[in-house]
XYZ file of N, CA and C in Angstrom:
810
model
N 0.840 -1.196 0.000
C 0.000 0.000 0.000
C 0.881 1.254 0.000
N 0.641 2.137 -0.944
C 1.421 3.362 -1.034
C 0.999 4.349 0.046
N 1.986 4.995 0.645
C 1.719 5.920 1.738
C 2.211 7.328 1.403
N 1.607 8.309 2.073
C 2.039 9.693 1.956
C 2.909 10.003 3.163
N 4.164 10.386 2.914
C 5.153 10.498 3.988
C 5.910 11.820 3.893
N 5.885 12.579 4.977
C 6.636 13.837 5.071
C 7.901 13.595 5.879
N 9.035 13.968 5.295
C 10.326 13.825 5.978
C 10.967 15.199 6.081
N 11.139 15.703 7.285
C 11.828 16.986 7.431
C 13.331 16.768 7.288
N 14.008 17.795 6.806
C 15.452 17.674 6.619
C 15.814 16.579 5.639
N 15.139 16.565 4.489
C 15.332 15.446 3.558
C 16.081 15.839 2.282
N 16.950 16.857 2.374
C 17.752 17.236 1.203
C 19.148 16.635 1.243
N 19.495 15.979 2.336
C 20.771 15.270 2.416
C 20.711 14.272 3.569
N 21.786 13.544 3.758
C 21.895 12.627 4.883
C 20.858 11.520 4.920
N 20.506 11.134 6.136
C 19.561 10.042 6.344
C 18.211 10.363 5.722
N 17.789 11.616 5.846
C 16.494 12.008 5.306
C 16.401 11.793 3.815
N 17.438 12.191 3.093
C 17.439 12.039 1.634
C 17.505 10.573 1.238
N 18.347 9.801 1.909
C 18.459 8.379 1.576
C 17.144 7.650 1.829
N 16.474 8.002 2.911
C 15.177 7.395 3.213
C 14.154 7.790 2.159
N 14.181 9.059 1.764
C 13.256 9.543 0.737
C 13.482 8.828 -0.587
N 14.725 8.600 -0.955
C 15.042 7.899 -2.196
C 14.467 6.481 -2.194
N 14.646 5.788 -1.094
C 14.140 4.417 -1.010
C 12.621 4.394 -1.075
N 11.982 5.318 -0.374
C 10.519 5.388 -0.389
C 10.014 5.711 -1.793
N 10.698 6.598 -2.487
C 10.310 6.950 -3.853
C 10.438 5.747 -4.776
N 11.498 4.973 -4.579
C 11.709 3.790 -5.413
C 10.621 2.746 -5.206
N 9.962 2.818 -4.033
C 8.872 1.899 -3.723
C 7.514 2.451 -4.135
N 7.519 3.655 -4.708
C 6.280 4.241 -5.214
C 5.475 5.038 -4.218
N 6.053 5.340 -3.066
C 5.320 6.118 -2.065
C 5.288 7.597 -2.456
N 4.332 8.315 -1.900
C 4.182 9.754 -2.129
C 5.054 10.462 -1.098
N 6.155 11.031 -1.529
C 7.148 11.603 -0.620
C 7.079 13.122 -0.611
N 6.963 13.669 0.583
C 6.961 15.117 0.768
C 8.329 15.508 1.319
N 9.126 16.135 0.472
C 10.466 16.556 0.849
C 10.430 17.908 1.544
N 11.299 18.080 2.519
C 11.427 19.384 3.174
C 12.902 19.758 3.273
N 13.186 21.038 3.094
C 14.535 21.547 3.293
C 14.513 23.043 3.508
N 15.638 23.604 3.899
C 15.709 25.058 4.103
C 16.474 25.759 2.992
N 17.042 24.967 2.060
C 17.747 25.518 0.908
C 16.987 25.145 -0.351
N 16.562 26.139 -1.123
C 15.826 25.854 -2.357
C 16.684 25.086 -3.354
N 17.952 25.435 -3.419
C 18.851 24.748 -4.352
C 18.941 23.256 -4.019
N 19.149 22.947 -2.762
C 19.263 21.548 -2.355
C 17.924 20.824 -2.461
N 16.851 21.569 -2.235
C 15.520 20.980 -2.343
C 15.226 20.607 -3.795
N 15.595 21.489 -4.708
C 15.405 21.206 -6.137
C 16.242 20.009 -6.577
N 17.447 19.921 -6.055
C 18.326 18.800 -6.397
C 17.753 17.485 -5.875
N 17.219 17.524 -4.660
C 16.630 16.317 -4.072
C 15.397 15.879 -4.857
N 14.581 16.851 -5.244
C 13.384 16.528 -6.028
C 13.773 15.879 -7.350
N 14.789 16.403 -8.005
C 15.248 15.851 -9.271
C 15.764 14.428 -9.087
N 16.518 14.211 -8.020
C 17.075 12.882 -7.752
C 15.974 11.853 -7.529
N 14.935 12.231 -6.797
C 13.832 11.305 -6.531
C 13.009 11.048 -7.789
N 12.799 12.091 -8.566
C 11.992 11.956 -9.778
C 12.642 11.026 -10.787
N 13.972 10.947 -10.752
C 14.706 10.090 -11.686
C 14.738 8.634 -11.247
N 14.364 8.390 -10.004
C 14.426 7.029 -9.471
C 13.312 6.150 -10.004
N 12.098 6.715 -10.040
C 10.949 5.909 -10.448
C 9.905 6.774 -11.143
N 9.342 6.260 -12.218
C 8.302 6.990 -12.945
C 7.018 7.077 -12.117
N 6.847 6.137 -11.189
C 5.627 6.100 -10.387
C 5.721 6.919 -9.106
N 6.917 7.420 -8.800
C 7.105 8.184 -7.567
C 6.409 9.541 -7.644
N 5.733 9.917 -6.571
C 5.120 11.238 -6.466
C 5.911 12.039 -5.443
N 6.386 13.200 -5.867
C 7.269 13.989 -5.012
C 6.764 15.423 -4.917
N 6.746 15.959 -3.697
C 6.425 17.368 -3.463
C 7.559 17.977 -2.646
N 7.733 19.283 -2.747
C 8.781 19.944 -1.975
C 8.205 21.081 -1.133
N 8.801 21.260 0.034
C 8.379 22.299 0.964
C 9.620 22.981 1.536
N 9.671 24.293 1.382
C 10.808 25.088 1.838
C 10.464 25.755 3.165
N 11.294 25.528 4.183
C 11.046 26.151 5.491
C 12.286 26.054 6.366
N 12.555 27.121 7.096
C 13.636 27.153 8.080
C 13.026 26.807 9.434
N 13.309 25.624 9.930
C 12.655 25.148 11.151
C 13.161 25.811 12.427
N 14.131 26.717 12.302
C 14.527 27.489 13.486
C 13.533 28.615 13.747
N 12.660 28.876 12.763
C 11.612 29.888 12.891
C 10.277 29.214 13.142
N 9.650 29.527 14.258
C 8.376 28.889 14.569
C 7.274 29.316 13.604
N 7.369 30.544 13.094
C 6.400 30.999 12.099
C 6.535 30.177 10.824
N 7.772 29.824 10.465
C 8.008 29.015 9.270
C 7.493 27.595 9.463
N 7.588 27.092 10.682
C 7.061 25.752 10.975
C 5.548 25.737 10.792
N 4.883 26.757 11.306
C 3.425 26.874 11.161
C 3.057 26.978 9.681
N 3.814 27.769 8.933
C 3.548 27.928 7.502
C 3.743 26.614 6.758
N 4.736 25.845 7.161
C 4.972 24.531 6.554
C 3.773 23.619 6.779
N 3.298 23.570 8.015
C 2.138 22.736 8.331
C 0.919 23.165 7.518
N 0.715 24.462 7.432
C -0.438 24.980 6.682
C -0.344 24.627 5.197
N 0.876 24.655 4.653
C 1.069 24.318 3.240
C 0.760 22.844 2.989
N 1.138 21.987 3.924
C 0.852 20.559 3.787
C -0.650 20.302 3.915
N -1.276 20.951 4.880
C -2.712 20.782 5.099
C -3.518 21.253 3.896
N -3.028 22.291 3.241
C -3.725 22.823 2.072
C -3.795 21.801 0.935
N -2.794 20.938 0.842
C -2.724 19.970 -0.251
C -3.191 18.564 0.126
N -3.260 18.287 1.423
C -3.551 16.916 1.853
C -4.606 16.873 2.950
N -5.407 15.807 2.935
C -6.341 15.587 4.038
C -5.937 14.374 4.864
N -4.823 13.744 4.457
C -4.318 12.592 5.214
C -2.814 12.489 5.051
N -2.148 12.177 6.162
C -0.709 11.947 6.165
C -0.472 10.634 6.899
N 0.206 9.704 6.255
C 0.421 8.382 6.856
C 1.610 8.363 7.809
N 2.660 9.071 7.450
C 3.872 9.062 8.277
C 4.508 10.455 8.280
N 4.897 10.881 9.477
C 5.695 12.100 9.636
C 7.013 11.685 10.262
N 8.098 11.948 9.562
C 9.424 11.645 10.097
C 10.109 12.954 10.458
N 10.209 13.225 11.753
C 10.868 14.430 12.250
C 12.373 14.175 12.258
N 12.987 14.401 11.109
C 14.387 14.063 10.914
C 15.322 15.262 11.029
N 14.859 16.451 10.679
C 15.725 17.635 10.666
C 16.349 17.886 12.031
N 17.613 18.254 12.016
C 18.287 18.541 13.280
C 19.529 19.384 13.062
N 19.978 20.038 14.119
C 21.220 20.827 14.061
C 22.091 20.471 15.252
N 23.386 20.632 15.057
C 24.350 20.361 16.137
C 25.235 21.585 16.361
N 26.111 21.833 15.425
C 27.027 22.968 15.534
C 26.479 24.129 14.735
N 26.364 25.285 15.365
C 25.789 26.444 14.691
C 26.476 27.718 15.199
N 26.743 28.640 14.292
C 27.485 29.851 14.648
C 26.700 30.747 15.600
N 25.443 30.999 15.266
C 24.606 31.861 16.107
C 23.495 31.002 16.697
N 23.633 30.600 17.959
C 22.676 29.651 18.537
C 21.345 30.245 18.980
N 21.172 31.556 18.884
C 19.923 32.165 19.339
C 19.063 32.530 18.131
N 17.827 32.046 18.129
C 16.914 32.293 17.009
C 16.168 33.608 17.181
N 15.420 33.994 16.133
C 14.623 35.221 16.201
C 13.543 35.124 17.269
N 13.146 33.910 17.606
C 12.141 33.697 18.655
C 12.746 33.715 20.050
N 14.072 33.915 20.126
C 14.743 33.959 21.415
C 15.026 32.592 22.000
N 15.000 31.566 21.164
C 15.254 30.206 21.617
C 16.656 29.766 21.220
N 17.178 28.785 21.946
C 18.416 28.151 21.509
C 18.094 27.338 20.265
N 18.886 27.491 19.216
C 18.589 26.849 17.927
C 18.551 25.337 18.025
N 19.375 24.753 18.919
C 19.350 23.304 19.075
C 17.994 22.844 19.602
N 17.471 23.546 20.598
C 16.139 23.210 21.117
C 15.062 23.567 20.086
N 15.227 24.693 19.410
C 14.213 25.136 18.444
C 14.027 24.124 17.331
N 15.123 23.703 16.705
C 15.038 22.792 15.561
C 14.852 21.344 15.983
N 15.565 20.920 17.031
C 15.567 19.503 17.418
C 14.389 19.098 18.287
N 13.778 20.057 18.974
C 12.705 19.721 19.915
C 11.394 20.455 19.614
N 11.446 21.783 19.621
C 10.218 22.574 19.500
C 9.590 22.435 18.118
N 10.391 22.525 17.073
C 9.851 22.430 15.707
C 9.130 21.098 15.459
N 9.712 19.957 15.835
C 8.987 18.693 15.652
C 7.673 18.652 16.423
N 7.697 19.181 17.652
C 6.477 19.190 18.464
C 5.408 20.083 17.835
N 5.814 21.261 17.380
C 4.873 22.204 16.779
C 4.327 21.667 15.453
N 5.203 21.149 14.621
C 4.775 20.612 13.328
C 3.799 19.460 13.521
N 4.117 18.574 14.445
C 3.236 17.438 14.717
C 1.891 17.910 15.230
N 1.920 18.865 16.154
C 0.675 19.406 16.708
C -0.219 19.954 15.606
N 0.360 20.713 14.696
C -0.419 21.322 13.608
C -0.936 20.284 12.609
N -0.185 19.194 12.444
C -0.565 18.180 11.463
C -1.414 17.051 12.036
N -1.705 17.091 13.328
C -2.493 16.026 13.956
C -3.825 15.739 13.254
N -4.527 16.763 12.729
C -5.781 16.463 12.021
C -5.600 15.534 10.819
N -4.379 15.462 10.297
C -4.107 14.610 9.143
C -3.607 13.231 9.549
N -3.238 13.089 10.822
C -2.603 11.863 11.298
C -3.609 11.004 12.061
N -4.097 9.966 11.429
C -5.079 9.088 12.050
C -4.447 8.097 13.016
N -5.268 7.231 13.561
C -4.807 6.255 14.543
C -3.811 5.257 13.958
N -3.842 5.079 12.643
C -2.920 4.143 12.006
C -1.677 4.840 11.444
N -1.569 6.128 11.669
C -0.404 6.878 11.194
C 0.759 6.738 12.173
N 1.922 7.233 11.766
C 3.096 7.155 12.636
C 3.864 8.470 12.636
N 4.371 8.814 13.810
C 5.241 9.976 13.967
C 6.575 9.454 14.481
N 7.570 9.493 13.619
C 8.899 8.996 13.954
C 9.809 10.195 14.204
N 10.345 10.303 15.414
C 11.178 11.457 15.768
C 12.598 11.005 16.071
N 13.558 11.659 15.401
C 14.946 11.249 15.565
C 15.552 11.788 16.852
N 15.867 10.845 17.717
C 16.557 11.139 18.958
C 18.037 10.872 18.724
N 18.737 10.460 19.749
C 20.172 10.221 19.640
C 20.624 9.387 20.835
N 21.765 8.728 20.676
C 22.378 8.047 21.815
C 22.893 9.089 22.798
N 23.140 10.292 22.291
C 23.578 11.405 23.130
C 22.360 12.051 23.763
N 22.117 11.765 25.024
C 21.000 12.335 25.770
C 21.523 12.819 27.120
N 21.071 14.002 27.531
C 21.540 14.579 28.790
C 20.375 15.230 29.520
N 20.446 15.308 30.860
C 19.369 15.931 31.646
C 19.012 17.308 31.109
N 17.709 17.548 30.957
C 17.219 18.774 30.334
C 17.007 19.874 31.367
N 17.538 21.047 31.065
C 17.276 22.226 31.880
C 16.097 22.960 31.230
N 14.911 22.923 31.834
C 13.746 23.572 31.232
C 13.957 25.046 30.932
N 14.766 25.723 31.746
C 15.029 27.139 31.512
C 15.829 27.354 30.232
N 16.707 26.409 29.920
C 17.463 26.480 28.671
C 16.538 26.218 27.493
N 15.628 25.279 27.650
C 14.665 24.976 26.593
C 13.793 26.195 26.303
N 13.443 26.941 27.334
C 12.619 28.132 27.179
C 13.401 29.329 26.643
N 14.710 29.191 26.530
C 15.534 30.273 26.022
C 15.934 31.281 27.073
N 15.748 30.936 28.344
C 16.063 31.871 29.427
C 17.502 31.730 29.916
N 18.164 30.634 29.512
C 19.567 30.421 29.857
C 20.323 30.105 28.573
N 21.443 30.765 28.358
C 22.233 30.524 27.154
C 23.114 29.301 27.350
N 23.051 28.378 26.401
C 23.846 27.158 26.449
C 25.215 27.409 25.841
N 26.272 27.135 26.589
C 27.628 27.360 26.104
C 28.222 26.127 25.435
N 27.825 24.953 25.898
C 28.392 23.700 25.402
C 27.534 23.123 24.285
N 28.101 23.033 23.083
C 27.361 22.531 21.929
C 26.864 21.111 22.141
N 27.728 20.241 22.610
C 27.365 18.834 22.807
C 26.252 18.688 23.836
N 26.326 19.458 24.908
C 25.317 19.373 25.958
C 23.973 19.893 25.463
N 24.012 20.995 24.720
C 22.768 21.551 24.175
C 22.093 20.552 23.242
N 22.877 19.914 22.394
C 22.347 18.907 21.469
C 21.763 17.721 22.241
N 22.519 17.226 23.206
C 22.077 16.058 23.978
C 20.805 16.361 24.776
N 20.720 17.570 25.319
C 19.508 17.957 26.047
C 18.308 18.024 25.102
N 18.524 18.589 23.921
C 17.418 18.732 22.972
C 16.893 17.381 22.521
N 17.770 16.399 22.407
C 17.358 15.070 21.965
C 16.631 14.305 23.065
N 17.045 14.493 24.307
C 16.296 13.864 25.396
C 14.927 14.517 25.527
N 14.865 15.826 25.358
C 13.584 16.530 25.437
C 12.618 16.013 24.372
N 13.126 15.776 23.172
C 12.283 15.237 22.103
C 11.809 13.826 22.435
N 12.684 13.034 23.027
C 12.326 11.670 23.432
C 11.240 11.694 24.492
N 11.374 12.584 25.459
C 10.358 12.732 26.509
C 9.023 13.167 25.913
N 9.079 14.120 24.985
C 7.852 14.609 24.351
C 7.146 13.502 23.581
N 7.905 12.717 22.827
C 7.329 11.618 22.052
C 6.632 10.624 22.971
N 7.267 10.339 24.067
C 6.706 9.431 25.069
C 5.418 10.000 25.648
N 5.436 11.281 25.968
C 4.260 11.940 26.545
C 3.106 11.994 25.558
N 3.401 12.239 24.294
C 2.352 12.276 23.277
C 1.677 10.928 23.124
N 2.461 9.869 23.192
C 1.896 8.521 23.082
C 0.936 8.251 24.234
N 1.311 8.687 25.427
C 0.459 8.491 26.596
C -0.812 9.329 26.497
N -0.671 10.546 26.006
C -1.817 11.450 25.925
C -2.807 11.035 24.844
N -2.286 10.590 23.708
C -3.144 10.250 22.570
C -3.737 8.846 22.689
N -2.979 7.944 23.273
C -3.386 6.533 23.419
C -3.883 5.980 22.085
N -5.075 5.424 22.057
C -5.576 4.779 20.833
C -6.191 5.758 19.841
N -6.332 7.025 20.233
C -7.005 7.993 19.366
C -6.064 8.669 18.378
N -4.770 8.525 18.587
C -3.809 9.223 17.738
C -2.815 8.294 17.100
N -1.860 8.866 16.401
C -0.855 8.058 15.704
C 0.111 7.370 16.669
N 0.892 6.471 16.128
C 1.959 5.821 16.875
C 3.143 6.788 16.955
N 3.646 7.016 18.158
C 4.800 7.893 18.362
C 6.005 7.044 18.770
N 7.066 7.138 17.992
C 8.288 6.406 18.315
C 9.482 7.341 18.149
N 10.363 7.348 19.142
C 11.620 8.093 19.009
C 12.716 7.076 18.711
N 13.735 7.508 17.979
C 14.750 6.551 17.541
C 16.131 7.175 17.462
N 17.105 6.456 17.961
C 18.501 6.758 17.665
C 18.819 5.955 16.412
N 18.969 6.623 15.248
C 19.141 5.889 13.993
C 20.498 5.219 13.846
N 21.396 5.547 14.753
C 22.755 5.024 14.692
C 23.738 6.127 15.022
N 24.728 5.811 15.818
C 25.673 6.841 16.254
C 26.712 7.161 15.190
N 26.971 8.451 15.023
C 28.037 8.954 14.157
C 27.960 8.382 12.742
N 26.779 8.480 12.148
C 26.618 8.071 10.757
C 27.174 9.164 9.833
N 27.347 8.830 8.571
C 28.006 9.736 7.617
C 27.081 10.846 7.135
N 26.641 11.685 8.064
C 25.797 12.831 7.741
C 26.655 14.100 7.751
N 26.121 15.168 7.172
C 26.850 16.441 7.208
C 27.047 16.915 8.641
N 26.062 16.632 9.503
C 26.170 17.042 10.900
C 27.391 16.412 11.559
N 27.605 15.137 11.305
C 28.743 14.420 11.897
C 30.057 14.875 11.272
N 30.064 15.028 9.957
C 31.285 15.441 9.276
C 31.718 16.835 9.716
N 30.748 17.762 9.812
C 31.072 19.140 10.185
C 31.275 19.298 11.686
N 30.496 18.559 12.479
C 30.570 18.716 13.922
C 31.711 17.971 14.579
N 32.096 16.824 13.977
C 33.115 15.985 14.611
C 34.359 15.796 13.743
N 34.273 16.215 12.477
C 35.431 16.102 11.604
C 35.802 14.682 11.235
N 34.816 13.780 11.206
C 35.063 12.386 10.833
C 34.093 11.995 9.716
N 34.444 10.995 8.902
C 33.570 10.604 7.788
C 32.264 9.957 8.224
N 32.282 9.244 9.340
C 31.063 8.606 9.840
C 30.823 7.234 9.234
N 29.892 6.501 9.835
C 29.566 5.138 9.419
C 28.534 5.138 8.300
N 28.298 3.973 7.725
C 27.387 3.796 6.598
C 26.014 4.387 6.890
N 25.618 5.352 6.085
C 24.355 6.047 6.309
C 23.140 5.147 6.092
N 23.332 4.051 5.382
C 22.236 3.116 5.149
C 21.741 2.488 6.450
N 22.563 2.526 7.477
C 22.146 2.021 8.795
C 20.941 2.817 9.283
N 21.008 4.135 9.104
C 19.897 4.991 9.507
C 18.710 4.886 8.575
N 18.986 4.812 7.297
C 17.936 4.668 6.291
C 17.085 3.433 6.556
N 17.734 2.307 6.813
C 17.007 1.041 6.964
C 16.090 1.037 8.179
N 16.523 1.649 9.289
C 15.653 1.618 10.474
C 14.488 2.583 10.326
N 14.699 3.715 9.665
C 13.582 4.638 9.458
C 12.524 4.007 8.557
N 12.948 3.268 7.565
C 11.995 2.581 6.690
C 11.190 1.550 7.464
N 11.860 0.793 8.297
C 11.164 -0.218 9.115
C 10.159 0.435 10.052
N 10.592 1.470 10.738
C 9.710 2.134 11.694
C 8.502 2.759 11.016
N 8.713 3.273 9.819
C 7.635 3.951 9.104
C 6.634 2.981 8.493
N 7.098 1.830 8.054
C 6.262 0.967 7.227
C 5.899 -0.394 7.827
N 6.760 -0.952 8.641
C 6.550 -2.333 9.083
C 5.505 -2.457 10.184
N 4.703 -3.493 10.073
C 3.632 -3.742 11.040
C 4.163 -4.070 12.431
N 5.392 -4.551 12.515
C 5.972 -4.942 13.805
C 6.030 -3.782 14.804
N 5.954 -2.542 14.308
C 6.064 -1.388 15.196
C 4.726 -0.713 15.492
N 3.637 -1.283 14.982
C 2.324 -0.657 15.136
C 1.867 -0.574 16.590
N 2.400 -1.428 17.439
C 1.975 -1.455 18.846
C 3.050 -0.924 19.792
N 4.016 -0.180 19.260
C 5.160 0.260 20.066
C 5.127 1.754 20.390
N 3.966 2.348 20.390
C 3.879 3.785 20.631
C 4.470 4.167 21.988
N 5.239 5.241 21.982
C 5.834 5.750 23.208
C 7.199 5.189 23.520
N 7.652 4.252 22.722
C 8.921 3.605 23.009
C 10.089 4.252 22.252
N 11.289 3.917 22.708
C 12.529 4.457 22.143
C 13.325 3.314 21.527
N 13.619 3.434 20.239
C 14.389 2.401 19.552
C 15.836 2.847 19.425
N 16.747 2.032 19.939
C 18.173 2.331 19.889
C 18.806 1.468 18.796
N 19.070 2.076 17.649
C 19.579 1.294 16.521
C 21.026 0.865 16.704
N 21.733 1.433 17.677
C 23.075 0.933 17.994
C 22.973 -0.491 18.543
N 21.855 -0.767 19.217
C 21.602 -2.091 19.766
C 20.684 -2.925 18.875
N 20.011 -2.240 17.924
C 19.087 -2.950 17.048
C 17.826 -3.397 17.745
N 17.429 -2.659 18.784
C 16.255 -3.064 19.559
C 15.716 -1.888 20.354
N 14.481 -2.042 20.852
C 13.947 -1.047 21.766
C 14.764 -1.092 23.046
N 14.975 0.070 23.634
C 15.830 0.168 24.806
C 15.313 1.280 25.702
N 15.828 1.340 26.892
C 15.480 2.451 27.779
C 16.269 3.687 27.372
N 15.600 4.835 27.284
C 16.333 6.078 27.034
C 17.042 6.504 28.313
N 17.548 7.706 28.334
C 18.176 8.267 29.531
C 17.237 8.100 30.726
N 17.791 7.863 31.881
C 16.999 7.583 33.083
C 15.994 8.692 33.389
N 16.282 9.930 33.010
C 15.358 11.039 33.275
C 14.035 10.864 32.526
N 14.073 10.155 31.401
C 12.847 9.924 30.635
C 11.922 8.941 31.344
N 12.445 8.271 32.356
C 11.646 7.319 33.142
C 11.138 7.952 34.429
N 11.498 9.212 34.643
C 11.082 9.958 35.828
C 9.887 10.831 35.435
N 8.714 10.493 35.917
C 7.486 11.183 35.510
C 7.514 12.671 35.852
N 8.109 13.026 36.976
C 8.159 14.432 37.368
C 9.052 15.242 36.437
N 10.205 14.701 36.098
C 11.115 15.401 35.185
C 10.513 15.488 33.783
N 9.850 14.427 33.362
C 9.191 14.450 32.055
C 8.110 15.521 32.015
N 7.351 15.612 33.075
C 6.277 16.601 33.142
C 6.837 18.013 33.053
N 7.951 18.284 33.729
C 8.570 19.608 33.691
C 9.020 19.971 32.278
N 9.636 19.010 31.604
C 10.135 19.260 30.249
C 8.984 19.451 29.272
N 7.985 18.587 29.352
C 6.841 18.690 28.438
C 6.088 19.994 28.680
N 5.973 20.419 29.922
C 5.322 21.692 30.221
C 6.093 22.855 29.605
N 7.423 22.772 29.622
C 8.239 23.821 29.013
C 8.011 23.864 27.501
N 7.937 22.689 26.881
C 7.659 22.627 25.439
C 6.286 23.218 25.151
N 5.301 22.829 25.941
C 3.942 23.332 25.741
C 3.851 24.841 25.955
N 4.695 25.368 26.857
C 4.729 26.812 27.094
C 5.220 27.547 25.850
N 6.242 27.007 25.208
C 6.745 27.624 23.981
C 5.694 27.542 22.879
N 5.044 26.394 22.764
C 4.009 26.226 21.749
C 2.841 27.190 21.985
N 2.506 27.424 23.238
C 1.442 28.367 23.572
C 1.823 29.786 23.165
N 3.096 30.129 23.350
C 3.565 31.460 22.952
C 3.460 31.641 21.441
N 3.757 30.567 20.707
C 3.689 30.622 19.246
C 2.247 30.839 18.803
N 1.302 30.242 19.523
C -0.113 30.309 19.141
C -0.708 31.684 19.392
N -0.069 32.503 20.208
C -0.633 33.819 20.529
C -0.581 34.771 19.345
């Protein structure tokens, strides 16, 4: 069965490789990127893969909450159903970490944008849909004040790790809140230090085979084996579901982080 699938950050890396495979299988792929040039290149690459592939492109800078809302509205305008949302876009090393919204860019792109985009697209995501959010093996205790943009993060690695744990906590909370009425929510570490631009630029190493990440995203998005795993965290370094950082198992800490995310989302809605 062909599915309609939106992948954020799909002009390179894991997102692009996953999009290519989905296109080759005849799925309707919604590409997203923040560079028109790279978005056009990705669209061309997918269109050449299969005559039956349906490809759309969406341009948006996910560090801007207004752009995230506009992205959701553009998708809603064209579609009344979305089968899979893959929150893949992410940032690690960035020159100016403070966004126009006054947020740390790592939290804005890695945590708030996926939450906001998902919230806006929920009317399109039925009970059989899936929301796959890219977490990381790098997870660190979240400072809610940093997430809210009230404390400036000095350490790039810590900011990234906090943003990924926050996203994992949010995914878990959404699964609990939606239960059987909403889509399946799964967070995933697609594999540590894969050959993405983020790894090459942030760590100065070539990285491991990117197909490792591609293959698990395809499984999570399409395979029936994951239909009953909402709220869980898949660690692809282990090839199995695993416990995330211990803070994600602490209901009080999760509540604090999710409340901080919801506070930012409420500000955006004003």
